[in-house]
Amino acid sequence: MELRSLFLKANNELEYSGNRIRSRKVTCKKCQKDVSVAKIRKNNFVCPNCGHYFTVRARRRILMLTDKRSFVELNREYESKNILGFPEYDSKLQAAKEKSREFEGVICGEATIGGHRSCIFAMDGNFMMGSMGAVVGEKITSLFEYATEKSLPVVGITVSGGARMQEGMISLMQMSKVSAAVKRHSNKGNLYIALLTNPTTGGVDASFAMLGDITLAEPDARIGFAGPRVIEKTLNRALPKGFQKAESVLECGFLDAIVPRDQQKSYLEKLLRMHNC
Amino acid sequence: MKDYDIVLGARGEDRLTAVDYINGTIKEFTEFHGDRYFGDDGAVIAGIGMLKDMPVTVIGIEKGKNTEDRIAHNFGSAHPEGYRKALRLMKQAEKFHRPVICFVDTAGAFCGVDAEERGQGRAIAENLYEMSDLKTPILSVVIGEGGSGGALALSHSDRIWMLEDAYFSVVSPESCANILWKSTEKADVVADALFLTSEKLYKLGLIDKICKKDDVAGLAEDIYSELKRLCEEDEDTLIDERYQKFRNIGY
């Protein structure tokens, strides 16, 4: 990461913590009303007018779900390389680092949640749409291996457009790599809770997002394998209302529960407690 | 030959399909149907048979031979029940200590409302998860198209082989070009960058062998001797080596 990117302000105006912005307002995409940034932040990044869920970057997501000052990050320094020499990938990586203020699209580590020791990973939608390349696969695999070794549960927050095509088959095979690590973790009797957020699609949906012992989702999150536009184009007709939204995915039987943002931490605490973690 | 020509060739309608490889390698092939949850998917053909003196489970993604046949096989794009049928028969193979052979030939898992509602993502994920420690050898051969997750779901194997004129890719070059430059015209440029040919994937260490095209008898011999070797390994070593094989990919 270039030094200057550490000093850049985040693109997401909700995240910027300078004083001047406290009085600022943003327009909610859903209800089109202007809402003060301070109010949105206080409300877990949910619009106080219409309940729209604003995106939350990975680091804040972890802060929201773990006990204060308990998070210790693992493998933060791993950085992607343009292994295949894919056109424009270098500049995209650079832009993603600046936009997300992270080295890669997932943050992994250990923390306590309501006093329960747990491993946690959170993907970052600001980093190339949370796509999974070799580093994302490696970090999550390492985390599961670490959790297996220490007999710790894993809480995973997913947001992803799928495999990162700029890394070709190397990124596709991360699906296999992570899934195998999840299996080993499970074989030792450890708990894995997946929390799916908007959107969780493609290769991430078709691997570790769907492999939790308990699978949770945020309201209204898009969850699915194929992109809606691709399906629409293939079938040449409009998609049913609410298609691939968490509420309908739950109805189809692929989620255990939909948990609103303000209840997520206590919900996780309860689950960890009931598993004696 | 350009990489994109290999992609187009792999889609060719006059190619041998999974049934040809099954019939050419397996004696007394006995097809089994259904996933025991929802239905029977025509895109996935699966059953048991004899590879010389060795009972094997064989699974193929079949594209079909003529229009009617292709419709029956859904052009080789599986629904979740196809992957679940495959997994059911792999579990059966594990129980009876039979090695598993997969012939992979698909443009991708089927994109549709039904497929999504029945859990296409979960079906693929479950295959990767369960195959990762299936206690019997698995050998996959990409015989034409290796289309993304839909092909990967039958390729979490001890050995991944490819025909010399097959491809295996994270995304179709057309979709990739469309996402990057909003046009499918540069699909040929993208095809080069995706490293999707057998030769390039072998160099990257992602596949284990490049097989000659149109030599089904030779392929049968090679599969037989490789499975013999893998059957001699003890279970823990086999599973451990399979884990390391995928563990080492990437970073």
Coordinates of C-alpha atoms in Angstrom, one line a residue:
Chain A
M1 CA 0.0 0.0 0.0
E2 CA 1.3 3.4 -0.8
L3 CA 1.8 5.7 2.2
R4 CA -0.4 8.4 0.8
S5 CA -3.4 6.1 0.8
L6 CA -3.3 5.9 4.5
F7 CA -4.1 9.6 4.7
L8 CA -6.8 9.7 2.2
K9 CA -10.3 10.0 3.4
A10 CA -12.7 7.1 2.8
N11 CA -14.9 7.3 -0.2
N12 CA -17.9 6.3 1.9
E13 CA -18.9 9.6 3.5
L14 CA -20.6 7.8 6.3
E15 CA -17.3 6.4 7.5
Y16 CA -15.3 9.6 7.6
S17 CA -14.9 10.5 11.2
G18 CA -13.7 14.1 10.9
N19 CA -15.6 16.7 13.0
R20 CA -16.8 18.7 10.0
I21 CA -18.8 15.9 8.7
R22 CA -20.8 15.4 11.9
S23 CA -23.3 18.0 10.8
R24 CA -23.4 16.7 7.2
K25 CA -26.3 14.9 5.6
V26 CA -26.5 12.2 3.1
T27 CA -29.5 11.2 0.9
C28 CA -30.9 7.7 1.6
K29 CA -31.0 5.7 -1.6
K30 CA -34.3 4.1 -0.7
C31 CA -36.5 6.9 0.8
Q32 CA -34.6 9.7 -0.9
K33 CA -34.6 11.8 2.3
D34 CA -31.7 13.7 3.6
V35 CA -30.5 12.2 6.9
S36 CA -27.7 13.4 9.2
V37 CA -24.7 11.2 9.2
A38 CA -24.6 11.3 13.0
K39 CA -28.1 9.9 13.2
I40 CA -27.3 7.1 10.8
R41 CA -24.2 6.1 12.7
K42 CA -26.0 6.1 16.0
N43 CA -28.6 3.9 14.4
N44 CA -26.2 1.1 13.3
F45 CA -26.0 2.5 9.8
V46 CA -29.7 2.0 9.3
C47 CA -31.8 4.8 7.9
P48 CA -33.9 6.2 10.8
N49 CA -36.7 7.1 8.3
C50 CA -37.2 4.0 6.2
G51 CA -35.0 1.3 7.7
H52 CA -32.7 1.0 4.7
Y53 CA -29.4 -0.8 5.4
F54 CA -26.4 1.3 4.5
T55 CA -23.2 -0.7 3.7
V56 CA -20.8 -1.1 6.6
R57 CA -17.1 -1.6 6.0
A58 CA -15.4 -4.7 7.4
R59 CA -13.5 -3.0 10.2
R60 CA -16.6 -1.2 11.5
R61 CA -18.6 -4.4 11.2
I62 CA -16.1 -6.2 13.5
L63 CA -16.3 -3.3 16.0
M64 CA -20.1 -3.5 16.0
L65 CA -20.1 -7.3 16.7
T66 CA -17.2 -7.8 19.1
D67 CA -16.4 -6.6 22.6
K68 CA -14.6 -3.3 22.9
R69 CA -10.8 -3.5 22.3
S70 CA -10.9 -7.3 22.1
F71 CA -10.1 -7.7 18.4
V72 CA -6.7 -8.8 17.4
E73 CA -6.1 -9.0 13.7
L74 CA -4.3 -11.9 11.9
N75 CA -2.4 -11.7 8.7
R76 CA -3.3 -8.1 8.0
E77 CA -0.2 -7.6 5.8
Y78 CA -1.1 -10.1 3.1
E79 CA -1.3 -8.3 -0.3
S80 CA -2.5 -9.4 -3.7
K81 CA -0.2 -9.6 -6.7
N82 CA -1.2 -9.5 -10.3
I83 CA 0.0 -13.1 -10.8
L84 CA -1.5 -13.6 -14.2
G85 CA -0.6 -10.1 -15.5
F86 CA -4.3 -9.4 -16.0
P87 CA -5.0 -6.1 -17.8
E88 CA -5.8 -3.2 -15.5
Y89 CA -5.7 -5.4 -12.4
D90 CA -2.8 -3.4 -10.8
S91 CA -4.6 -0.1 -11.0
K92 CA -7.8 -1.7 -9.7
L93 CA -6.0 -3.1 -6.7
Q94 CA -4.5 0.3 -6.0
A95 CA -7.9 2.0 -6.3
A96 CA -9.5 -0.7 -4.0
K97 CA -6.8 -0.2 -1.3
E98 CA -7.5 3.6 -1.4
K99 CA -11.2 3.2 -1.3
S100 CA -11.4 0.7 1.4
R101 CA -8.3 1.7 3.4
E102 CA -7.5 -2.0 3.7
F103 CA -4.8 -4.2 2.1
E104 CA -7.4 -6.7 0.9
G105 CA -11.1 -7.6 0.8
V106 CA -11.3 -9.5 4.1
I107 CA -10.3 -8.8 7.7
C108 CA -9.6 -11.8 9.9
G109 CA -8.8 -12.1 13.6
E110 CA -9.7 -13.2 17.1
A111 CA -12.0 -11.4 19.5
T112 CA -14.4 -11.9 22.3
I113 CA -18.2 -11.6 21.7
G114 CA -20.0 -11.1 25.0
G115 CA -17.0 -12.6 26.7
H116 CA -16.9 -15.6 24.4
R117 CA -13.6 -16.2 22.6
S118 CA -14.2 -16.5 18.9
C119 CA -12.5 -16.1 15.5
I120 CA -14.1 -13.6 13.2
F121 CA -13.8 -12.6 9.6
A122 CA -15.6 -9.8 7.8
M123 CA -15.4 -9.2 4.1
D124 CA -15.3 -5.6 2.7
G125 CA -17.6 -4.6 -0.2
N126 CA -15.4 -1.6 -0.9
F127 CA -12.5 -3.8 -2.0
M128 CA -13.4 -4.8 -5.5
M129 CA -16.9 -5.7 -4.5
G130 CA -15.6 -8.2 -1.9
S131 CA -14.4 -10.5 -4.6
M132 CA -12.4 -13.5 -3.5
G133 CA -8.9 -13.8 -4.9
A134 CA -5.9 -15.8 -3.6
V135 CA -5.3 -13.6 -0.6
V136 CA -9.0 -13.5 0.5
G137 CA -9.0 -17.4 0.2
E138 CA -5.7 -17.7 2.0
K139 CA -6.7 -15.4 4.9
I140 CA -10.0 -17.2 5.5
T141 CA -8.4 -20.6 5.2
S142 CA -5.7 -19.6 7.7
L143 CA -8.3 -18.4 10.1
F144 CA -10.2 -21.7 10.0
E145 CA -7.0 -23.6 10.5
Y146 CA -6.1 -21.3 13.4
A147 CA -9.6 -21.8 14.9
T148 CA -9.3 -25.6 14.4
E149 CA -6.0 -25.6 16.2
K150 CA -7.3 -23.5 19.1
S151 CA -10.8 -25.2 19.2
L152 CA -12.5 -21.8 18.6
P153 CA -15.8 -21.0 16.9
V154 CA -15.7 -18.9 13.7
V155 CA -18.1 -16.1 13.0
G156 CA -18.0 -15.0 9.3
I157 CA -19.6 -11.9 7.8
T158 CA -19.8 -12.2 4.0
V159 CA -20.3 -9.7 1.3
S160 CA -19.1 -10.6 -2.1
G161 CA -19.6 -10.5 -5.8
G162 CA -17.9 -13.9 -6.1
A163 CA -14.6 -15.1 -7.3
R164 CA -12.1 -12.4 -8.5
M165 CA -11.9 -13.0 -12.2
Q166 CA -8.6 -11.1 -12.5
E167 CA -6.9 -14.1 -10.8
G168 CA -8.5 -16.7 -13.1
M169 CA -8.6 -20.3 -11.9
I170 CA -6.5 -19.5 -8.9
S171 CA -9.4 -17.5 -7.5
L172 CA -12.0 -20.2 -8.5
M173 CA -10.1 -22.8 -6.6
Q174 CA -10.1 -20.8 -3.4
M175 CA -13.7 -22.0 -3.1
S176 CA -12.3 -25.5 -2.8
K177 CA -9.5 -24.5 -0.5
V178 CA -11.8 -22.6 2.0
S179 CA -14.5 -25.3 1.9
A180 CA -11.9 -28.0 2.8
A181 CA -10.7 -25.9 5.8
V182 CA -14.3 -25.3 6.9
K183 CA -14.8 -29.1 6.8
R184 CA -11.7 -29.8 8.9
H185 CA -12.9 -27.2 11.4
S186 CA -16.3 -28.8 11.6
N187 CA -15.0 -32.4 11.9
K188 CA -13.4 -31.3 15.2
G189 CA -16.8 -30.3 16.5
N190 CA -16.3 -26.5 16.2
L191 CA -19.0 -24.0 15.5
Y192 CA -19.2 -21.9 12.4
I193 CA -21.8 -19.1 12.2
A194 CA -22.2 -17.4 8.8
L195 CA -23.8 -14.0 8.6
L196 CA -24.7 -13.1 5.0
T197 CA -25.0 -9.4 4.1
N198 CA -25.9 -7.6 0.9
P199 CA -24.8 -8.9 -1.5
T200 CA -23.5 -12.5 -1.0
T201 CA -23.3 -14.0 -4.5
G202 CA -21.3 -16.2 -6.9
G203 CA -18.4 -18.3 -5.7
V204 CA -18.7 -17.1 -2.1
D205 CA -22.4 -18.1 -2.0
A206 CA -21.3 -21.4 -3.6
S207 CA -18.7 -22.1 -0.9
F208 CA -18.2 -20.9 2.7
A209 CA -21.2 -18.6 2.9
M210 CA -23.5 -21.7 2.6
L211 CA -21.5 -23.9 4.9
G212 CA -22.3 -22.6 8.3
D213 CA -23.7 -24.7 11.1
I214 CA -26.0 -21.7 11.5
T215 CA -26.6 -19.4 8.6
L216 CA -28.0 -15.9 9.3
A217 CA -28.7 -13.0 7.1
E218 CA -29.4 -9.3 7.2
P219 CA -32.9 -8.1 6.2
D220 CA -33.2 -7.5 2.4
A221 CA -29.7 -8.8 1.6
R222 CA -29.3 -10.3 -1.9
I223 CA -28.2 -13.9 -1.6
G224 CA -27.7 -16.1 -4.6
F225 CA -25.4 -17.9 -7.0
A226 CA -26.1 -16.3 -10.4
G227 CA -26.4 -12.6 -10.9
P228 CA -30.0 -11.4 -11.4
R229 CA -29.3 -9.7 -14.7
V230 CA -27.7 -12.9 -16.0
I231 CA -30.8 -14.9 -15.1
E232 CA -33.1 -12.3 -16.6
K233 CA -31.1 -12.4 -19.8
T234 CA -31.0 -16.2 -20.0
L235 CA -34.7 -16.6 -19.3
N236 CA -35.8 -13.4 -21.1
R237 CA -38.4 -12.6 -18.6
A238 CA -38.7 -10.5 -15.4
L239 CA -37.8 -12.0 -12.1
P240 CA -40.3 -12.6 -9.4
K241 CA -40.6 -10.0 -6.7
G242 CA -38.2 -10.4 -3.8
F243 CA -36.2 -12.9 -5.8
Q244 CA -32.8 -13.7 -4.1
K245 CA -33.7 -11.5 -1.2
A246 CA -32.9 -12.8 2.3
E247 CA -36.7 -13.1 3.1
S248 CA -37.4 -15.4 0.1
V249 CA -34.1 -17.3 0.6
L250 CA -35.3 -18.1 4.1
E251 CA -38.7 -19.2 2.7
C252 CA -36.8 -21.5 0.3
G253 CA -35.1 -23.1 3.3
F254 CA -31.5 -21.9 3.1
L255 CA -31.3 -19.6 6.1
D256 CA -31.8 -20.2 9.8
A257 CA -32.9 -16.7 10.6
I258 CA -32.8 -13.1 9.5
V259 CA -31.3 -10.9 12.2
P260 CA -31.7 -7.1 12.2
R261 CA -28.5 -5.2 12.7
D262 CA -29.2 -3.9 16.2
Q263 CA -29.8 -7.4 17.5
Q264 CA -26.8 -9.1 15.8
K265 CA -24.3 -8.9 18.6
S266 CA -26.7 -10.2 21.3
Y267 CA -27.9 -12.9 18.9
L268 CA -24.3 -14.1 18.4
E269 CA -23.6 -13.9 22.1
K270 CA -26.6 -16.1 22.7
L271 CA -25.5 -18.7 20.1
L272 CA -22.0 -18.8 21.4
R273 CA -23.2 -19.2 25.0
M274 CA -25.5 -22.1 24.0
H275 CA -22.6 -23.9 22.3
N276 CA -20.4 -23.5 25.4
C277 CA -17.9 -21.4 23.5
Chain B
M1 CA -4.2 -21.7 -32.0
K2 CA -5.4 -18.8 -29.9
D3 CA -6.8 -19.5 -26.4
Y4 CA -10.2 -18.2 -27.5
D5 CA -10.3 -20.7 -30.4
I6 CA -9.8 -23.4 -27.8
V7 CA -12.8 -22.1 -25.9
L8 CA -14.9 -22.1 -29.1
G9 CA -13.6 -25.6 -30.0
A10 CA -14.5 -26.9 -26.6
R11 CA -18.1 -25.8 -27.2
G12 CA -18.2 -27.5 -30.6
E13 CA -21.2 -29.6 -31.3
D14 CA -19.3 -32.5 -33.0
R15 CA -17.2 -33.2 -29.9
L16 CA -17.3 -36.4 -28.0
T17 CA -19.5 -35.9 -24.9
A18 CA -19.6 -37.5 -21.5
V19 CA -21.6 -40.6 -22.6
D20 CA -18.9 -41.3 -25.2
Y21 CA -16.2 -41.3 -22.5
I22 CA -18.3 -43.3 -20.1
N23 CA -19.1 -45.9 -22.8
G24 CA -15.5 -45.9 -24.0
T25 CA -13.9 -46.5 -20.6
I26 CA -16.5 -48.3 -18.5
K27 CA -17.9 -51.8 -19.1
E28 CA -21.5 -52.6 -17.9
F29 CA -22.3 -49.0 -17.1
T30 CA -25.4 -49.1 -14.9
E31 CA -27.1 -45.7 -14.6
F32 CA -28.6 -44.6 -11.3
H33 CA -31.1 -41.8 -11.0
G34 CA -32.3 -39.1 -8.6
D35 CA -31.0 -37.0 -5.7
R36 CA -33.6 -38.4 -3.2
Y37 CA -34.7 -34.9 -2.4
F38 CA -36.3 -33.3 -5.4
G39 CA -35.8 -35.1 -8.7
D40 CA -33.5 -36.5 -11.4
D41 CA -31.4 -34.0 -13.3
G42 CA -30.8 -34.9 -16.9
A43 CA -27.6 -32.9 -17.1
V44 CA -25.8 -35.2 -14.8
I45 CA -25.4 -38.9 -15.8
A46 CA -24.2 -41.1 -13.0
G47 CA -23.9 -44.7 -12.0
I48 CA -21.5 -47.6 -11.5
G49 CA -19.6 -49.9 -13.8
M50 CA -16.3 -51.8 -14.4
L51 CA -13.1 -50.1 -15.4
K52 CA -11.3 -53.3 -16.4
D53 CA -11.5 -55.4 -13.2
M54 CA -12.2 -52.4 -10.9
P55 CA -15.7 -51.4 -9.9
V56 CA -16.0 -47.6 -10.1
T57 CA -18.6 -44.9 -9.7
V58 CA -18.7 -42.7 -12.7
I59 CA -20.3 -39.2 -13.0
G60 CA -20.5 -37.1 -16.2
I61 CA -22.1 -33.8 -17.2
E62 CA -23.7 -34.6 -20.5
K63 CA -24.5 -32.0 -23.1
G64 CA -26.5 -34.2 -25.5
K65 CA -26.1 -35.2 -29.2
N66 CA -29.0 -33.6 -31.1
T67 CA -31.5 -30.9 -30.4
E68 CA -34.0 -33.2 -28.6
D69 CA -31.2 -34.9 -26.7
R70 CA -29.7 -31.6 -25.7
I71 CA -32.9 -30.3 -24.3
A72 CA -33.3 -33.5 -22.3
H73 CA -29.8 -32.9 -20.8
N74 CA -30.4 -29.2 -20.4
F75 CA -27.4 -28.5 -22.7
G76 CA -25.1 -29.8 -19.9
S77 CA -26.1 -27.1 -17.3
A78 CA -27.0 -28.8 -14.1
H79 CA -29.6 -27.8 -11.5
P80 CA -28.9 -28.3 -7.8
E81 CA -30.5 -31.8 -8.0
G82 CA -27.8 -32.8 -10.4
Y83 CA -25.0 -31.9 -8.0
R84 CA -26.9 -33.6 -5.2
K85 CA -27.3 -36.8 -7.3
A86 CA -23.5 -36.7 -7.9
L87 CA -22.9 -36.2 -4.2
R88 CA -25.3 -39.0 -3.2
L89 CA -23.4 -41.4 -5.5
M90 CA -20.0 -40.3 -4.3
K91 CA -21.1 -41.1 -0.7
Q92 CA -22.3 -44.4 -2.0
A93 CA -18.9 -45.0 -3.6
E94 CA -17.2 -44.1 -0.3
K95 CA -19.3 -46.7 1.5
F96 CA -18.4 -49.5 -0.9
H97 CA -14.8 -48.4 -1.4
R98 CA -15.2 -47.6 -5.1
P99 CA -13.1 -44.9 -6.7
V100 CA -15.0 -42.0 -8.4
I101 CA -14.4 -40.8 -11.9
C102 CA -16.0 -37.5 -13.1
F103 CA -16.2 -36.4 -16.7
V104 CA -16.7 -32.6 -16.6
D105 CA -18.2 -30.8 -19.6
T106 CA -20.4 -27.8 -18.8
A107 CA -20.7 -24.1 -19.7
G108 CA -21.7 -23.6 -16.1
A109 CA -24.3 -24.5 -13.5
F110 CA -27.7 -23.6 -14.7
C111 CA -28.8 -19.9 -14.3
G112 CA -32.5 -19.8 -13.5
V113 CA -35.1 -19.0 -10.9
D114 CA -35.8 -22.6 -10.0
A115 CA -32.1 -23.4 -9.7
E116 CA -31.6 -20.5 -7.4
E117 CA -34.7 -21.3 -5.3
R118 CA -33.5 -24.8 -4.8
G119 CA -30.1 -23.6 -3.7
Q120 CA -27.6 -23.8 -6.5
G121 CA -25.0 -22.1 -4.3
R122 CA -25.6 -24.5 -1.4
A123 CA -25.5 -27.6 -3.7
I124 CA -22.1 -26.6 -5.2
A125 CA -20.7 -25.7 -1.7
E126 CA -21.8 -29.0 -0.3
N127 CA -20.0 -30.9 -3.0
L128 CA -16.8 -29.0 -2.4
Y129 CA -17.2 -29.6 1.4
E130 CA -18.0 -33.3 1.2
M131 CA -15.6 -34.1 -1.5
S132 CA -12.7 -32.6 0.5
D133 CA -12.7 -35.6 2.8
L134 CA -14.5 -38.3 0.8
K135 CA -12.7 -41.5 1.9
T136 CA -12.2 -42.9 -1.6
P137 CA -10.1 -41.7 -4.6
I138 CA -11.6 -39.1 -7.0
L139 CA -10.3 -38.4 -10.4
S140 CA -11.8 -35.7 -12.6
V141 CA -11.3 -35.2 -16.3
V142 CA -12.4 -32.0 -18.0
I143 CA -13.3 -33.2 -21.5
G144 CA -14.7 -30.0 -23.0
E145 CA -15.9 -27.0 -21.1
G146 CA -14.9 -26.4 -17.5
G147 CA -17.3 -23.6 -16.8
S148 CA -16.7 -22.0 -13.4
G149 CA -18.4 -23.2 -10.2
G150 CA -20.6 -25.7 -12.1
A151 CA -17.5 -27.5 -13.2
L152 CA -15.6 -27.1 -10.0
A153 CA -18.4 -28.9 -8.1
L154 CA -17.2 -32.1 -9.7
S155 CA -13.5 -31.3 -9.6
H156 CA -12.5 -31.3 -5.9
S157 CA -10.5 -34.4 -6.7
D158 CA -7.2 -36.1 -6.0
R159 CA -6.3 -35.7 -9.7
I160 CA -7.6 -33.1 -12.1
W161 CA -6.9 -33.9 -15.7
M162 CA -7.8 -32.0 -18.8
L163 CA -8.0 -32.9 -22.5
E164 CA -5.5 -30.8 -24.5
D165 CA -8.3 -28.9 -26.2
A166 CA -10.5 -28.4 -23.2
Y167 CA -10.7 -25.2 -21.1
F168 CA -11.4 -24.5 -17.4
S169 CA -12.2 -20.9 -16.4
V170 CA -13.5 -18.8 -13.5
V171 CA -15.7 -17.0 -15.9
S172 CA -16.6 -17.2 -19.6
P173 CA -14.4 -14.9 -21.7
E174 CA -17.6 -13.2 -23.0
S175 CA -19.0 -12.4 -19.6
C176 CA -15.6 -11.3 -18.4
A177 CA -15.2 -8.9 -21.3
N178 CA -18.7 -7.7 -20.8
I179 CA -18.1 -6.9 -17.1
L180 CA -14.8 -5.2 -17.8
W181 CA -15.5 -3.3 -20.9
K182 CA -19.3 -3.6 -21.4
S183 CA -18.8 -5.4 -24.7
T184 CA -18.2 -9.0 -25.6
E185 CA -15.9 -8.0 -28.5
K186 CA -12.7 -8.3 -26.6
A187 CA -13.5 -11.9 -25.5
D188 CA -10.4 -13.2 -27.3
V189 CA -8.1 -10.7 -25.5
V190 CA -9.6 -11.7 -22.2
A191 CA -9.4 -15.4 -23.0
D192 CA -5.6 -15.1 -23.1
A193 CA -5.5 -13.3 -19.8
L194 CA -7.7 -15.8 -18.0
F195 CA -5.1 -18.6 -18.3
L196 CA -7.8 -21.1 -19.1
T197 CA -6.1 -23.6 -21.4
S198 CA -4.8 -27.0 -20.2
E199 CA -1.2 -26.0 -21.0
K200 CA -1.4 -22.8 -19.0
L201 CA -3.2 -24.4 -16.1
Y202 CA -0.6 -27.2 -16.0
K203 CA 2.2 -24.6 -15.9
L204 CA 0.4 -22.9 -13.0
G205 CA 0.2 -26.3 -11.2
L206 CA -3.6 -26.2 -11.0
I207 CA -4.1 -29.4 -13.0
D208 CA -2.1 -32.7 -12.9
K209 CA -2.1 -34.0 -16.4
I210 CA -2.9 -33.0 -20.0
C211 CA -4.6 -35.8 -21.9
K212 CA -4.6 -36.4 -25.7
K213 CA -7.8 -35.7 -27.4
D214 CA -9.8 -38.4 -29.2
D215 CA -7.9 -41.2 -27.5
V216 CA -10.6 -42.7 -25.2
A217 CA -8.8 -46.1 -25.0
G218 CA -5.6 -44.5 -23.9
L219 CA -7.5 -42.4 -21.4
A220 CA -9.1 -45.5 -19.9
E221 CA -5.6 -47.1 -19.4
D222 CA -4.3 -43.9 -17.8
I223 CA -7.3 -43.6 -15.4
Y224 CA -7.0 -47.3 -14.5
S225 CA -3.4 -47.1 -13.5
E226 CA -3.8 -43.8 -11.7
L227 CA -6.7 -45.1 -9.7
K228 CA -4.8 -48.3 -8.9
R229 CA -2.0 -46.2 -7.4
L230 CA -4.5 -44.0 -5.4
C231 CA -6.3 -47.0 -4.1
E232 CA -3.1 -48.3 -2.6
E233 CA -2.7 -45.2 -0.4
D234 CA -4.1 -45.4 3.1
E235 CA -7.2 -43.3 3.7
D236 CA -5.5 -40.6 5.9
T237 CA -2.7 -40.0 3.5
L238 CA -5.2 -39.7 0.6
I239 CA -7.3 -37.2 2.4
D240 CA -4.3 -35.3 3.7
E241 CA -2.8 -35.1 0.2
R242 CA -6.1 -33.9 -1.2
Y243 CA -6.2 -31.2 1.4
Q244 CA -2.7 -30.0 0.7
K245 CA -3.3 -30.0 -3.0
F246 CA -5.9 -27.3 -2.7
R247 CA -4.3 -25.7 0.3
N248 CA -1.2 -24.8 -1.7
I249 CA -3.1 -23.0 -4.4
G250 CA -2.6 -19.2 -4.5
Y251 CA -0.9 -17.1 -2.0

